[in-house]
Every structure is written in structure tokens, then in C-alpha cells.
């Protein structure tokens, strides 16, 4: 990882250790001490005034990590070069944070081993704060540690632990990792010295980039003698020491893309020889056995290939690939969650649509059931109607059969009906004769009624003349009035007599009217009788033609109904009445 990210992780531990009340803020006095120590171990000049100038607007209260980061980047990290001792830097940060977070009595490892595990944690932790180590990196570290101790990795044990871990969280902090390794959960049956050696080996590989180390024989360049040395292979060099305690360093073999390594034949009593050719010198090395020889040759060739391709060490490259793979997996997981949310939203919308469709289907089913019910009712009604029609048709067919049977009997009675029709014809002639006589009686009554009306009209005319005369007499002189009074009395008596005659005529008219109604009743009876005979003759297939009376002329209408005489007769009566009236006037 980049130098800045590596430094920031250790500084973060130191800063959080100074945050005693866990408020996310540290006092400026503590930050001054921290900044001074950082400048000292990073071998950069310290400017105490810069901190005061940077926080001059925030004189009161502590400073948060967000407030400290601009100062840290500008006045410390931007000035860092690669000329400092990283182990001293990490030791300083470890000293600050371990006092607060580490209880040495609760773990089975030394403080130095705890520091190494803390460095390994910073190397394998994620590049986000607060720092955590995910389960994949925990498994990688524990597997490396188990292999370094010479033990066998038990996958089932870690799977059980991962299940317990996942039930609470998905990662561990640095102090939880120290507690896990210090508790001996994954190193049961292994002594502390072996555990410490395993931690040291993993620390050297991951933190110090020691790819391979061990004792081998080296041939000198001047005296050409063979001397045993402790070799340490790193990505850019091979260092050799007097002993494995690294107390006295004898030299370095610088590696670059132009270096090569090749096996040599056994000579001078030395076996398992190989030659390292660098840009400056060549080195003859003798391994303890063929396996060690092949391992060293392969390790050196791997380093040269990485230098030639400009790639970092394999453990750093694999860590970066694991991170990229996790990021990719996280991105895919986020994309999957986003798609799941979209699918869930679409599913909810689909569920709502399906619910609406279900309701619509239920409604349609109910409508279809109702429609089916109506259809069945209609079908039942049609079937009943059809059944009734069939029964009616059957009854009609039976009636037709009965009629056919009846027609057959009627054919036999045809001659008898002819005789009956002849008798009916004779009776019809008698009825017509009665009708003719009734018409004659009606004519006689009409004439009587006309005469009575004429007499009544004459009496009314006389009464009017008398009334006019009375009025004329009243208008004359008083002398004449007395005479006229007498005459009026006489006239009134005559008027009373005339009124009596009029009442008598009215009575006679009423009697004539009653006679007329009797005659009309007889005429109607005769007409009905004639009509009955006509119907009977028509029913007997029209064998006879009836003789009907002729039509009458237009009748004269009066105040009492139809008149009993025609207009001509009325004119004659009016003339006679007028002549009679004139004669009476002359007589008076």
C-alpha cells in the first residue's frame, strides 16, 4: 500500500488512544506532543508555531480528527521521505495506543509479538476508518501463522469461529485480533516459543518483505573460501549476516531486472551450487540440500521477474487483488442489493398489479357467475317456454284432430242443416214483417208527436201575443188602464186556461213519447231478432241472402230529440199554424 496510507493507520491508532473520553476529539497540548514525536521519528523538521497558527481560530476545546487531518497532511505527511525507520515509527504509535487498549495479563504472547500482530493488522486492515480486518484477511493471517508454526490448518475450526463471528459482526478490530491470537484459540498444543517464532516469520514476510531466509554457504571474492552466512531475501536485495540474529551485516546483493540465477555443477567438494549474477558481481552460493537450492533459485527468479515487470511483492500483490476482489464483490453486492430493491419495488408494483388483476378477476368471476346464473335462468326460462310451446302445440294438434273429427260429423249433418236453414228463413221473413209493422207504428207515433208539437207551438205564439198586448195596454192612459185591467184579468184567466191546455198537451206529448219508446223498443227487438237470424244464416255458409229494409232519410232534430216527421211535413204544419193564428187574431 502507499506510504501515506501506511502511516495514517498507525497515526489513527495513536490519535484514538489520546481520545480518552471517546468523543472523537483530542486536546491541542496532546496533539503538540504527538506532532513533535511524529516529526522526530519521521526525521522531518518540526514547526511548533504551525500548529498554533493552524488552530488559532479554535483556541478553546479539543480538536477532532477532521480538524487535525489538514495540519497532518500539510506539515507532516507531505514532507515525509523514505529515509526514516518504519519500525521506530510504528513502535512510537504502538507505545501510545497499547497503554490504553492492551492488557498484557490477559494474553499469552509478549509485548513484542503483540506489536508485530498489530503491524500485521494495519497491513491487512481495510482502508477505511475505524480500522477493521474482515474475515477473509483473518483467515489468511491465521492460515499463514499456522503454517509458520508447522501446524496443519483446520478449516472446520475456523468455519465454526466465523459463524460465531458473523452472528455478532463481520470483522475484528486490532485489539480483538490480539485477544484472539493471545488466547491461543487457534494454537492449542503449541508452546509460546513456537507461537512467537511463527508470529515473527509472518511479520517478517508481510511487514519486512522477507520473502525467504536461511543459512547457506557463500564463496568469497578475495580469498575464495566458503563461509556460512544467514541470507535474507527481499524484493530488491539479498542481505547476508553473520547470524540469524541480524546483529552483524556482511553485505548486500542488489537485484534488478538484469539479474539472473542459474544452477552450477558440484565442485570443490561443495554440492547444491547456484550462481547469482547481478549488474556488479556474481555470487556462488551452496545450499544445504537440493530442495533448499531449488527453493532459493525459484524465489530469486520470482523476485527478478517482479522487478523486471515493475510489480510489488507477491504477498502485497495478492493482498491488493483480494481487496480489489472484495471491492468488486461489494460493488456487485451493492448492485445486487440495488437490483433487489428495484426488483422488490417492481415486485411490489407487480403484486399490486396482480392484486388489482386478482380483484378484477374476482369481479369478472363474480360477473361471470352472475352472467352464468342469468344465462342458466334464461336457458331454464327458454326451456320452460319451449316446453310450454311443445305442450301448446300438442294441445293444438289434439284440438285440430278433434276439429277434424268434428268436421267429419258435421259433413253428415249437412242435409239436416239445410232443412233447419229453410225453417230459419221462414222465421226471418216473419221477423222482417214484424219489423215492418213496428216501423209503421213508429211513423204513426211520429205524426202524433208532430201534431202535438205544432199545437204546442201555436199555444206559445198565442201566449206571446197576449203578453205583448198586456205590455201595450199598460203603456196606455190611466183610464184605459182600468179597462185594460179588467181585460188583463180576463186575459189572465184565458192564459191560465191556455196554460192548462198546454199542460194537458204536455201530458199528451209525454204519453206519445212513452208510446214512441215502446215502439222503438219493439223495433229494436225486431232488429235484434233480424240480426240474430242474419248471424245464423251467415254461420250456415251463406246459403240464403237476407232481405234488409231500406235506409231512412235524414231525421229532423228537436229540443226533445229526433223528430217524428220530415222537414216537408214540418213546413206544412208551420203554414197551417200560421193560418190558424191569423184567423184567431182577426176574430179578436
Coordinates of C-alpha atoms in Angstrom, one line a residue:
X1 CA 0.0 0.0 0.0
X2 CA 1.1 3.6 -0.4
X3 CA 3.4 5.1 2.3
X4 CA 0.8 7.8 3.3
X5 CA -1.9 5.2 3.9
X6 CA 0.5 3.0 5.9
X7 CA 1.5 6.0 8.1
X8 CA -2.1 7.2 8.5
X9 CA -3.2 3.8 10.0
X10 CA -0.6 3.9 12.8
X11 CA -1.3 7.6 13.4
X12 CA -5.0 6.9 13.7
X13 CA -4.3 4.4 16.5
X14 CA -2.2 7.0 18.3
X15 CA -4.9 9.7 17.9
X16 CA -7.7 7.5 19.2
X17 CA -5.6 6.4 22.1
X18 CA -5.3 10.1 23.1
X19 CA -9.1 10.4 22.9
X20 CA -9.7 9.3 26.5
X21 CA -13.4 10.1 26.7
X22 CA -14.1 8.7 23.2
X23 CA -15.6 12.0 22.0
X24 CA -13.6 12.0 18.8
X25 CA -11.6 15.0 19.9
X26 CA -8.1 15.5 21.4
X27 CA -6.7 18.5 23.3
X28 CA -4.2 20.7 21.5
X29 CA -1.5 20.0 24.1
X30 CA -1.6 16.3 23.4
X31 CA -1.6 17.0 19.6
X32 CA 1.5 19.1 20.0
X33 CA 3.3 16.2 21.7
X34 CA 2.0 13.7 19.1
X35 CA 3.1 16.0 16.2
X36 CA 6.6 16.5 17.8
X37 CA 7.1 12.7 18.2
X38 CA 5.9 12.2 14.6
X39 CA 8.3 14.7 13.2
X40 CA 11.1 13.1 15.3
X41 CA 10.6 9.6 14.1
X42 CA 9.9 10.6 10.5
X43 CA 13.0 12.7 10.5
X44 CA 11.4 15.9 9.4
X45 CA 11.8 19.4 10.9
X46 CA 9.2 20.3 13.5
X47 CA 7.4 23.7 13.4
X48 CA 5.6 24.2 16.7
X49 CA 4.3 27.6 15.6
X50 CA 2.5 26.0 12.6
X51 CA 0.1 24.0 14.9
X52 CA -0.8 27.2 16.8
X53 CA -1.3 29.1 13.5
X54 CA -3.4 26.3 12.1
X55 CA -5.7 26.2 15.1
X56 CA -5.7 29.9 16.0
X57 CA -9.5 30.2 15.3
X58 CA -10.1 27.3 17.7
X59 CA -8.4 28.3 20.9
X60 CA -11.0 26.7 23.1
X61 CA -11.7 23.0 23.3
X62 CA -10.2 19.9 21.8
X63 CA -9.6 19.1 18.0
X64 CA -11.3 16.4 16.1
X65 CA -9.7 14.1 13.5
X66 CA -11.2 16.1 10.7
X67 CA -9.7 19.2 12.2
X68 CA -6.2 17.6 12.7
X69 CA -6.0 16.0 9.2
X70 CA -5.3 19.2 7.2
X71 CA -2.4 20.0 9.5
X72 CA -1.1 16.4 9.4
X73 CA -1.2 16.3 5.6
X74 CA 0.3 19.7 5.1
X75 CA 3.0 20.0 7.7
X76 CA 4.0 16.3 8.3
X77 CA 2.9 13.8 5.7
X78 CA 3.6 16.0 2.7
X79 CA 7.2 16.3 3.9
X80 CA 7.8 12.6 4.6
X81 CA 10.5 10.8 2.6
X82 CA 11.6 7.2 2.7
X83 CA 14.7 7.9 4.8
X84 CA 13.2 7.0 8.3
X85 CA 13.0 3.8 10.2
X86 CA 9.5 2.4 9.8
X87 CA 9.8 0.1 12.7
X88 CA 10.7 3.0 15.0
X89 CA 7.6 5.0 13.7
X90 CA 5.3 2.0 14.3
X91 CA 6.9 1.4 17.7
X92 CA 6.2 5.0 18.7
X93 CA 2.5 4.8 17.7
X94 CA 2.2 1.3 19.3
X95 CA 3.5 2.7 22.6
X96 CA 0.8 5.3 22.6
X97 CA -2.1 3.1 21.8
X98 CA -1.1 -0.1 23.6
X99 CA -1.1 1.5 27.0
X100 CA -4.8 2.3 26.8
X101 CA -6.1 -0.8 24.9
X102 CA -3.9 -3.7 25.7
X103 CA -4.0 -5.7 28.9
X104 CA -0.8 -7.8 28.9
X105 CA -2.0 -10.1 31.6
X106 CA -4.9 -11.3 29.5
X107 CA -2.9 -12.6 26.6
X108 CA -0.2 -15.4 26.3
X109 CA 2.1 -13.5 24.0
X110 CA 4.9 -11.0 24.6
X111 CA 4.6 -7.3 24.0
X112 CA 6.9 -7.6 21.0
X113 CA 4.8 -10.3 19.5
X114 CA 1.7 -8.1 20.2
X115 CA 3.4 -5.2 18.4
X116 CA 4.1 -7.5 15.4
X117 CA 0.5 -8.7 15.2
X118 CA -0.6 -5.0 15.5
X119 CA 1.6 -4.2 12.5
X120 CA 0.2 -7.1 10.6
X121 CA -3.3 -5.9 11.4
X122 CA -2.5 -2.5 10.0
X123 CA -1.2 -4.1 6.8
X124 CA -4.2 -6.4 6.3
X125 CA -6.9 -4.0 7.5
X126 CA -9.3 -2.1 5.2
X127 CA -8.6 1.4 4.0
X128 CA -11.5 2.9 5.9
X129 CA -11.9 4.1 9.5
X130 CA -12.4 2.9 12.1
X131 CA -9.8 0.2 11.1
X132 CA -11.1 -3.4 10.8
X133 CA -9.9 -6.7 9.5
X134 CA -12.5 -8.7 7.5
X135 CA -13.0 -12.4 7.9
X136 CA -11.1 -13.2 4.7
X137 CA -8.0 -11.4 5.9
X138 CA -8.3 -13.0 9.3
X139 CA -8.4 -16.4 7.7
X140 CA -5.4 -15.5 5.6
X141 CA -3.4 -14.4 8.6
X142 CA -4.3 -17.4 10.8
X143 CA -3.5 -19.8 8.0
X144 CA -0.1 -18.1 7.5
X145 CA 0.5 -18.2 11.2
X146 CA -0.4 -21.9 11.5
X147 CA 1.8 -22.8 8.6
X148 CA 4.7 -20.8 10.1
X149 CA 4.3 -22.7 13.4
X150 CA 4.5 -26.0 11.4
X151 CA 0.9 -26.9 12.3
X152 CA -2.0 -28.0 10.0
X153 CA -4.8 -25.7 9.2
X154 CA -8.2 -26.9 10.5
X155 CA -10.8 -25.4 8.2
X156 CA -13.7 -26.6 10.3
X157 CA -12.5 -24.8 13.4
X158 CA -12.3 -21.5 11.6
X159 CA -15.7 -22.0 10.0
X160 CA -17.2 -22.5 13.4
X161 CA -15.5 -19.4 14.6
X162 CA -16.6 -17.5 11.6
X163 CA -20.2 -18.5 12.3
X164 CA -19.8 -17.1 15.8
X165 CA -18.2 -14.0 14.4
X166 CA -20.9 -13.4 11.8
X167 CA -23.6 -13.7 14.4
X168 CA -22.1 -10.5 16.0
X169 CA -20.1 -8.7 13.4
X170 CA -18.3 -9.2 10.1
X171 CA -14.8 -8.1 11.2
X172 CA -12.3 -7.6 14.1
X173 CA -10.5 -4.6 15.5
X174 CA -6.8 -4.7 16.2
X175 CA -7.3 -5.4 19.9
X176 CA -9.9 -8.2 19.2
X177 CA -7.3 -9.8 16.9
X178 CA -4.7 -9.6 19.6
X179 CA -7.1 -11.1 22.1
X180 CA -7.9 -13.9 19.6
X181 CA -4.2 -14.8 18.9
X182 CA -3.2 -14.3 22.6
X183 CA -5.9 -16.5 23.9
X184 CA -4.4 -19.5 22.0
X185 CA -7.7 -20.4 20.4
X186 CA -6.0 -21.4 17.1
X187 CA -2.7 -22.5 18.7
X188 CA -3.8 -25.2 21.1
X189 CA -1.0 -27.7 21.8
X190 CA 1.7 -25.3 20.6
X191 CA 4.2 -23.7 23.1
X192 CA 4.8 -20.0 23.4
X193 CA 8.2 -20.0 21.8
X194 CA 6.8 -21.7 18.6
X195 CA 3.9 -19.2 18.6
X196 CA 6.4 -16.4 18.9
X197 CA 8.6 -17.7 16.1
X198 CA 5.5 -18.2 13.9
X199 CA 4.4 -14.6 14.5
X200 CA 7.9 -13.3 13.8
X201 CA 8.1 -15.2 10.5
X202 CA 4.7 -13.9 9.3
X203 CA 5.7 -10.4 10.5
X204 CA 9.0 -10.6 8.5
X205 CA 7.2 -11.8 5.4
X206 CA 4.3 -9.3 5.4
X207 CA 5.8 -6.3 7.0
X208 CA 9.6 -6.5 6.4
X209 CA 9.0 -8.1 2.9
X210 CA 11.3 -11.0 3.8
X211 CA 10.5 -13.5 1.0
X212 CA 13.0 -16.2 2.2
X213 CA 15.7 -16.6 4.7
X214 CA 18.1 -19.3 5.9
X215 CA 21.7 -20.4 6.3
X216 CA 23.8 -21.1 3.1
X217 CA 27.5 -21.2 2.2
X218 CA 29.0 -18.2 0.3
X219 CA 32.2 -18.2 -1.7
X220 CA 34.4 -15.2 -1.0
X221 CA 35.7 -12.9 -3.8
X222 CA 39.2 -12.4 -2.5
X223 CA 40.3 -15.5 -0.6
X224 CA 37.9 -17.8 -2.3
X225 CA 37.0 -19.5 0.9
X226 CA 33.5 -20.8 1.8
X227 CA 31.8 -19.2 4.8
X228 CA 28.3 -19.9 6.3
X229 CA 26.1 -16.8 6.3
X230 CA 22.4 -16.0 7.2
X231 CA 20.7 -14.9 4.0
X232 CA 17.6 -12.7 3.9
X233 CA 15.8 -12.3 0.5
X234 CA 13.8 -9.2 0.0
X235 CA 12.2 -7.9 -3.2
X236 CA 15.2 -5.6 -4.2
X237 CA 18.1 -7.3 -2.5
X238 CA 19.6 -10.3 -0.7
X239 CA 21.3 -9.4 2.6
X240 CA 23.7 -11.8 4.4
X241 CA 24.6 -11.7 8.0
X242 CA 26.9 -13.5 10.4
X243 CA 24.0 -15.0 12.3
X244 CA 20.3 -15.1 12.3
X245 CA 20.0 -12.5 15.0
X246 CA 20.9 -10.0 12.3
X247 CA 23.4 -8.4 14.6
X248 CA 26.3 -8.1 12.1
X249 CA 25.5 -7.4 8.4
X250 CA 28.2 -8.6 6.0
X251 CA 26.9 -7.3 2.7
X252 CA 24.0 -7.0 0.1
X253 CA 23.4 -8.5 -3.3
X254 CA 21.4 -5.9 -5.2
X255 CA 18.8 -7.3 -7.5
X256 CA 17.3 -5.7 -10.6
X257 CA 15.7 -6.7 -13.9
X258 CA 19.0 -7.7 -15.4
X259 CA 20.0 -10.2 -12.7
X260 CA 19.8 -13.9 -13.2
X261 CA 20.3 -17.1 -11.3
X262 CA 21.4 -20.5 -12.6
X263 CA 22.4 -23.8 -11.1
X264 CA 26.1 -24.9 -11.1
X265 CA 27.7 -28.3 -11.1
X266 CA 29.2 -29.6 -7.9
X267 CA 32.8 -28.6 -7.4
X268 CA 35.5 -28.2 -4.8
X269 CA 33.6 -30.6 -2.6
X270 CA 30.6 -28.4 -2.5
X271 CA 27.2 -29.5 -3.6
X272 CA 23.9 -27.8 -4.4
X273 CA 25.6 -24.9 -6.0
X274 CA 23.9 -22.0 -7.9
X275 CA 25.2 -18.7 -9.3
X276 CA 23.6 -15.3 -8.8
X277 CA 24.6 -12.8 -11.5
X278 CA 24.0 -9.1 -10.7
X279 CA 25.0 -6.0 -12.6
X280 CA 28.1 -5.6 -10.4
X281 CA 29.2 -9.1 -9.3
X282 CA 28.5 -12.8 -9.4
X283 CA 28.0 -14.8 -6.2
X284 CA 28.4 -18.5 -5.8
X285 CA 26.1 -20.0 -3.2
X286 CA 25.8 -23.5 -1.8
X287 CA 22.6 -24.7 -0.3
X288 CA 22.2 -27.4 2.3
X289 CA 20.3 -29.8 0.0
X290 CA 18.7 -29.9 -3.4
X291 CA 15.3 -28.9 -2.1
X292 CA 16.7 -25.7 -0.5
X293 CA 18.7 -25.0 -3.6
X294 CA 15.6 -25.2 -5.8
X295 CA 13.5 -23.1 -3.4
X296 CA 16.2 -20.3 -3.4
X297 CA 16.6 -20.4 -7.1
X298 CA 12.8 -20.2 -7.6
X299 CA 12.4 -17.4 -5.0
X300 CA 15.2 -15.3 -6.6
X301 CA 13.9 -15.8 -10.1
X302 CA 10.4 -14.7 -8.8
X303 CA 12.0 -11.5 -7.4
X304 CA 13.8 -10.8 -10.6
X305 CA 10.7 -11.3 -12.6
X306 CA 8.7 -9.0 -10.4
X307 CA 11.4 -6.3 -10.6
X308 CA 11.5 -6.7 -14.4
X309 CA 7.8 -6.3 -14.6
X310 CA 7.7 -3.5 -12.0
X311 CA 5.3 -5.4 -9.7
X312 CA 5.3 -5.4 -5.9
X313 CA 6.0 -8.4 -3.7
X314 CA 3.6 -11.3 -4.1
X315 CA 2.0 -11.0 -0.7
X316 CA 1.3 -7.3 -1.3
X317 CA 0.1 -8.0 -4.8
X318 CA -2.2 -10.8 -3.6
X319 CA -3.5 -8.6 -0.8
X320 CA -4.3 -5.9 -3.3
X321 CA -6.0 -8.5 -5.5
X322 CA -8.0 -9.7 -2.5
X323 CA -9.0 -6.1 -1.8
X324 CA -10.0 -5.4 -5.4
X325 CA -11.9 -8.7 -5.4
X326 CA -13.7 -7.6 -2.2
X327 CA -14.4 -4.2 -3.6
X328 CA -15.7 -5.8 -6.8
X329 CA -17.8 -8.2 -4.8
X330 CA -19.0 -5.3 -2.6
X331 CA -19.9 -3.3 -5.8
X332 CA -21.6 -6.4 -7.1
X333 CA -23.3 -6.8 -3.8
X334 CA -24.4 -3.2 -3.8
X335 CA -25.5 -3.6 -7.4
X336 CA -27.3 -6.7 -6.5
X337 CA -29.0 -5.0 -3.5
X338 CA -29.9 -2.1 -5.8
X339 CA -31.3 -4.5 -8.3
X340 CA -33.0 -6.4 -5.5
X341 CA -34.6 -3.2 -4.3
X342 CA -35.6 -2.4 -7.9
X343 CA -36.9 -5.9 -8.2
X344 CA -38.7 -5.6 -4.9
X345 CA -40.2 -2.3 -6.0
X346 CA -41.1 -3.9 -9.3
X347 CA -42.4 -6.9 -7.4
X348 CA -44.5 -4.8 -5.1
X349 CA -45.8 -2.9 -8.1
X350 CA -46.4 -6.3 -9.8
X351 CA -48.0 -7.6 -6.6
X352 CA -50.2 -4.5 -6.5
X353 CA -51.0 -5.1 -10.2
X354 CA -51.6 -8.7 -9.6
X355 CA -53.8 -7.8 -6.6
X356 CA -55.7 -5.4 -8.9
X357 CA -55.9 -8.1 -11.5
X358 CA -57.0 -10.6 -8.9
X359 CA -59.7 -8.2 -7.7
X360 CA -60.6 -7.6 -11.4
X361 CA -60.6 -11.4 -12.0
X362 CA -62.7 -11.9 -8.9
X363 CA -65.1 -9.2 -10.0
X364 CA -65.1 -10.7 -13.5
X365 CA -65.6 -14.2 -12.0
X366 CA -68.5 -12.8 -9.9
X367 CA -69.9 -11.1 -13.0
X368 CA -69.3 -14.3 -15.0
X369 CA -71.0 -16.2 -12.2
X370 CA -73.9 -13.8 -12.2
X371 CA -74.0 -13.8 -16.0
X372 CA -73.9 -17.6 -15.9
X373 CA -76.7 -17.6 -13.4
X374 CA -78.7 -15.2 -15.6
X375 CA -77.8 -17.4 -18.6
X376 CA -79.0 -20.5 -16.8
X377 CA -82.2 -18.7 -15.7
X378 CA -82.7 -17.6 -19.3
X379 CA -82.0 -21.1 -20.5
X380 CA -84.3 -22.5 -17.9
X381 CA -87.0 -20.0 -18.9
X382 CA -86.4 -20.8 -22.6
X383 CA -86.6 -24.5 -21.8
X384 CA -89.8 -23.9 -19.9
X385 CA -91.2 -21.7 -22.6
X386 CA -90.2 -24.3 -25.2
X387 CA -91.8 -27.0 -23.1
X388 CA -95.0 -24.9 -22.9
X389 CA -94.8 -24.3 -26.6
X390 CA -94.5 -28.0 -27.1
X391 CA -97.4 -28.7 -24.8
X392 CA -99.4 -25.9 -26.5
X393 CA -98.6 -27.3 -29.9
X394 CA -99.6 -30.8 -28.7
X395 CA -102.8 -29.3 -27.4
X396 CA -103.4 -27.5 -30.7
X397 CA -102.7 -30.7 -32.6
X398 CA -105.2 -32.5 -30.4
X399 CA -107.7 -29.7 -31.0
X400 CA -107.1 -30.0 -34.7
X401 CA -107.6 -33.7 -34.5
X402 CA -110.8 -33.1 -32.6
X403 CA -111.9 -30.5 -35.1
X404 CA -111.2 -32.9 -37.9
X405 CA -113.3 -35.5 -36.2
X406 CA -116.0 -32.8 -35.6
X407 CA -115.8 -31.8 -39.3
X408 CA -116.4 -35.3 -40.3
X409 CA -119.5 -35.4 -38.1
X410 CA -120.6 -32.0 -39.5
X411 CA -120.5 -33.3 -43.0
X412 CA -123.0 -36.0 -42.1
X413 CA -125.3 -33.3 -40.6
X414 CA -125.2 -31.1 -43.7
X415 CA -128.6 -32.0 -45.2
X416 CA -130.2 -31.6 -41.8
X417 CA -128.8 -28.2 -41.5
X418 CA -130.2 -27.2 -44.9
X419 CA -133.7 -28.0 -43.6
X420 CA -133.0 -26.0 -40.5
X421 CA -131.9 -23.1 -42.6
X422 CA -135.1 -23.2 -44.6
X423 CA -137.1 -23.0 -41.3
X424 CA -134.9 -20.2 -40.2
X425 CA -135.6 -18.4 -43.4
X426 CA -139.3 -18.6 -42.8
X427 CA -138.8 -17.3 -39.3
X428 CA -136.7 -14.5 -40.6
X429 CA -139.4 -13.4 -43.0
X430 CA -141.8 -13.3 -40.1
X431 CA -139.3 -11.2 -38.1
X432 CA -139.0 -8.8 -41.0
X433 CA -142.7 -8.5 -41.2
X434 CA -142.8 -7.7 -37.5
X435 CA -140.1 -5.1 -38.1
X436 CA -142.0 -3.5 -40.9
X437 CA -145.1 -3.2 -38.7
X438 CA -143.1 -1.8 -35.9
X439 CA -141.8 0.9 -38.4
X440 CA -145.4 1.7 -39.4
X441 CA -146.3 2.1 -35.7
X442 CA -143.3 4.3 -35.3
X443 CA -144.4 6.5 -38.2
X444 CA -147.8 6.9 -36.7
X445 CA -146.4 7.9 -33.3
X446 CA -144.1 10.4 -35.1
X447 CA -147.0 12.0 -36.8
X448 CA -148.9 12.3 -33.5
X449 CA -145.9 13.8 -31.9
X450 CA -145.5 16.3 -34.7
X451 CA -149.2 17.3 -34.3
X452 CA -148.8 17.8 -30.6
X453 CA -145.7 19.9 -31.2
X454 CA -147.5 22.1 -33.7
X455 CA -150.3 22.7 -31.3
X456 CA -147.8 23.5 -28.5
X457 CA -146.1 26.0 -30.8
X458 CA -149.4 27.7 -31.6
X459 CA -150.3 28.0 -27.9
X460 CA -146.9 29.5 -27.2
X461 CA -147.4 32.0 -30.0
X462 CA -150.8 33.0 -28.6
X463 CA -149.2 33.5 -25.1
X464 CA -146.6 35.7 -26.6
X465 CA -149.2 37.9 -28.4
X466 CA -151.2 38.1 -25.1
X467 CA -148.1 39.2 -23.3
X468 CA -147.4 41.9 -25.9
X469 CA -150.9 43.1 -25.7
X470 CA -150.6 43.4 -22.0
X471 CA -147.5 45.5 -22.3
X472 CA -149.2 47.7 -24.8
X473 CA -152.2 48.1 -22.5
X474 CA -150.0 49.1 -19.6
X475 CA -148.5 51.8 -21.6
X476 CA -151.8 53.5 -22.3
X477 CA -153.6 56.1 -20.2
X478 CA -154.8 55.6 -16.8
X479 CA -158.4 55.5 -17.9
X480 CA -157.7 52.8 -20.3
X481 CA -155.6 51.1 -17.6
X482 CA -158.6 50.2 -15.6
X483 CA -160.4 48.9 -18.6
X484 CA -157.3 47.1 -19.6
X485 CA -157.0 45.7 -16.0
X486 CA -160.3 44.0 -16.5
X487 CA -159.3 42.9 -19.8
X488 CA -156.0 41.7 -18.3
X489 CA -157.8 39.7 -15.7
X490 CA -159.9 38.2 -18.4
X491 CA -156.8 37.6 -20.4
X492 CA -155.0 36.0 -17.4
X493 CA -157.9 33.7 -16.9
X494 CA -157.7 32.9 -20.6
X495 CA -153.9 32.5 -20.2
X496 CA -154.5 30.2 -17.3
X497 CA -156.9 28.2 -19.4
X498 CA -154.3 28.2 -22.1
X499 CA -151.6 27.1 -19.7
X500 CA -153.9 24.3 -18.5
X501 CA -154.3 23.3 -22.1
X502 CA -150.6 23.5 -22.6
X503 CA -150.0 21.2 -19.6
X504 CA -152.6 18.8 -21.0
X505 CA -150.8 18.9 -24.3
X506 CA -147.6 18.2 -22.5
X507 CA -149.1 15.3 -20.8
X508 CA -150.4 14.0 -24.1
X509 CA -146.9 14.6 -25.5
X510 CA -145.4 12.5 -22.7
X511 CA -147.8 9.7 -23.4
X512 CA -147.0 9.9 -27.1
X513 CA -143.3 9.8 -26.1
X514 CA -143.9 6.7 -24.0
X515 CA -145.7 5.1 -26.9
X516 CA -142.8 6.1 -29.1
X517 CA -140.3 4.5 -26.8
X518 CA -142.4 1.3 -26.7
X519 CA -142.5 1.3 -30.5
X520 CA -138.7 1.9 -30.5
X521 CA -138.2 -1.0 -28.1
X522 CA -140.3 -3.2 -30.3
X523 CA -138.3 -2.0 -33.3
X524 CA -135.0 -2.8 -31.5
X525 CA -136.3 -6.3 -30.6
X526 CA -137.3 -6.8 -34.2
X527 CA -133.9 -5.5 -35.3
X528 CA -132.1 -7.8 -32.9
X529 CA -134.2 -10.7 -33.9
X530 CA -133.4 -9.9 -37.5
X531 CA -129.7 -9.6 -36.7
X532 CA -129.8 -13.0 -34.9
X533 CA -131.3 -14.6 -37.9
X534 CA -128.7 -12.9 -40.2
X535 CA -125.9 -14.4 -38.0
X536 CA -127.4 -17.8 -38.1
X537 CA -127.8 -17.6 -41.9
X538 CA -124.1 -16.4 -42.1
X539 CA -122.9 -19.3 -40.0
X540 CA -124.7 -21.8 -42.3
X541 CA -122.3 -21.0 -45.1
X542 CA -124.3 -18.2 -46.7
X543 CA -126.9 -20.4 -48.4
X544 CA -129.5 -17.7 -48.2
X545 CA -129.4 -14.0 -48.9
X546 CA -131.3 -11.9 -46.4
X547 CA -133.7 -9.1 -47.5
X548 CA -133.0 -6.0 -45.4
X549 CA -135.1 -2.8 -45.0
X550 CA -134.1 0.3 -46.9
X551 CA -132.4 3.2 -45.3
X552 CA -134.3 6.2 -43.9
X553 CA -133.7 9.8 -44.8
X554 CA -132.1 12.4 -42.6
X555 CA -134.2 12.9 -39.4
X556 CA -135.1 16.3 -38.0
X557 CA -133.6 17.1 -34.6
X558 CA -135.6 19.0 -32.0
X559 CA -135.1 20.1 -28.4
X560 CA -136.5 16.8 -27.2
X561 CA -134.6 14.5 -29.6
X562 CA -135.2 13.1 -33.1
X563 CA -138.4 14.4 -34.6
X564 CA -141.2 12.2 -35.8
X565 CA -141.6 14.0 -39.2
X566 CA -139.6 15.3 -42.0
X567 CA -138.8 18.9 -43.0
X568 CA -141.5 19.0 -45.6
X569 CA -144.1 17.9 -43.1
X570 CA -142.8 20.5 -40.6
X571 CA -143.2 23.3 -43.2
X572 CA -146.8 22.2 -43.9
X573 CA -147.5 22.3 -40.2
X574 CA -146.0 25.7 -39.7
X575 CA -148.1 27.1 -42.6
X576 CA -151.3 25.7 -41.0
X577 CA -150.4 27.0 -37.6
X578 CA -149.7 30.5 -39.1
X579 CA -153.0 30.5 -40.8
X580 CA -154.8 29.5 -37.7
X581 CA -153.0 32.2 -35.7
X582 CA -154.0 34.8 -38.2
X583 CA -157.6 33.7 -38.1
X584 CA -157.7 34.0 -34.3
X585 CA -156.2 37.5 -34.4
X586 CA -158.8 38.6 -36.8
X587 CA -161.5 37.1 -34.6
X588 CA -160.4 39.1 -31.7

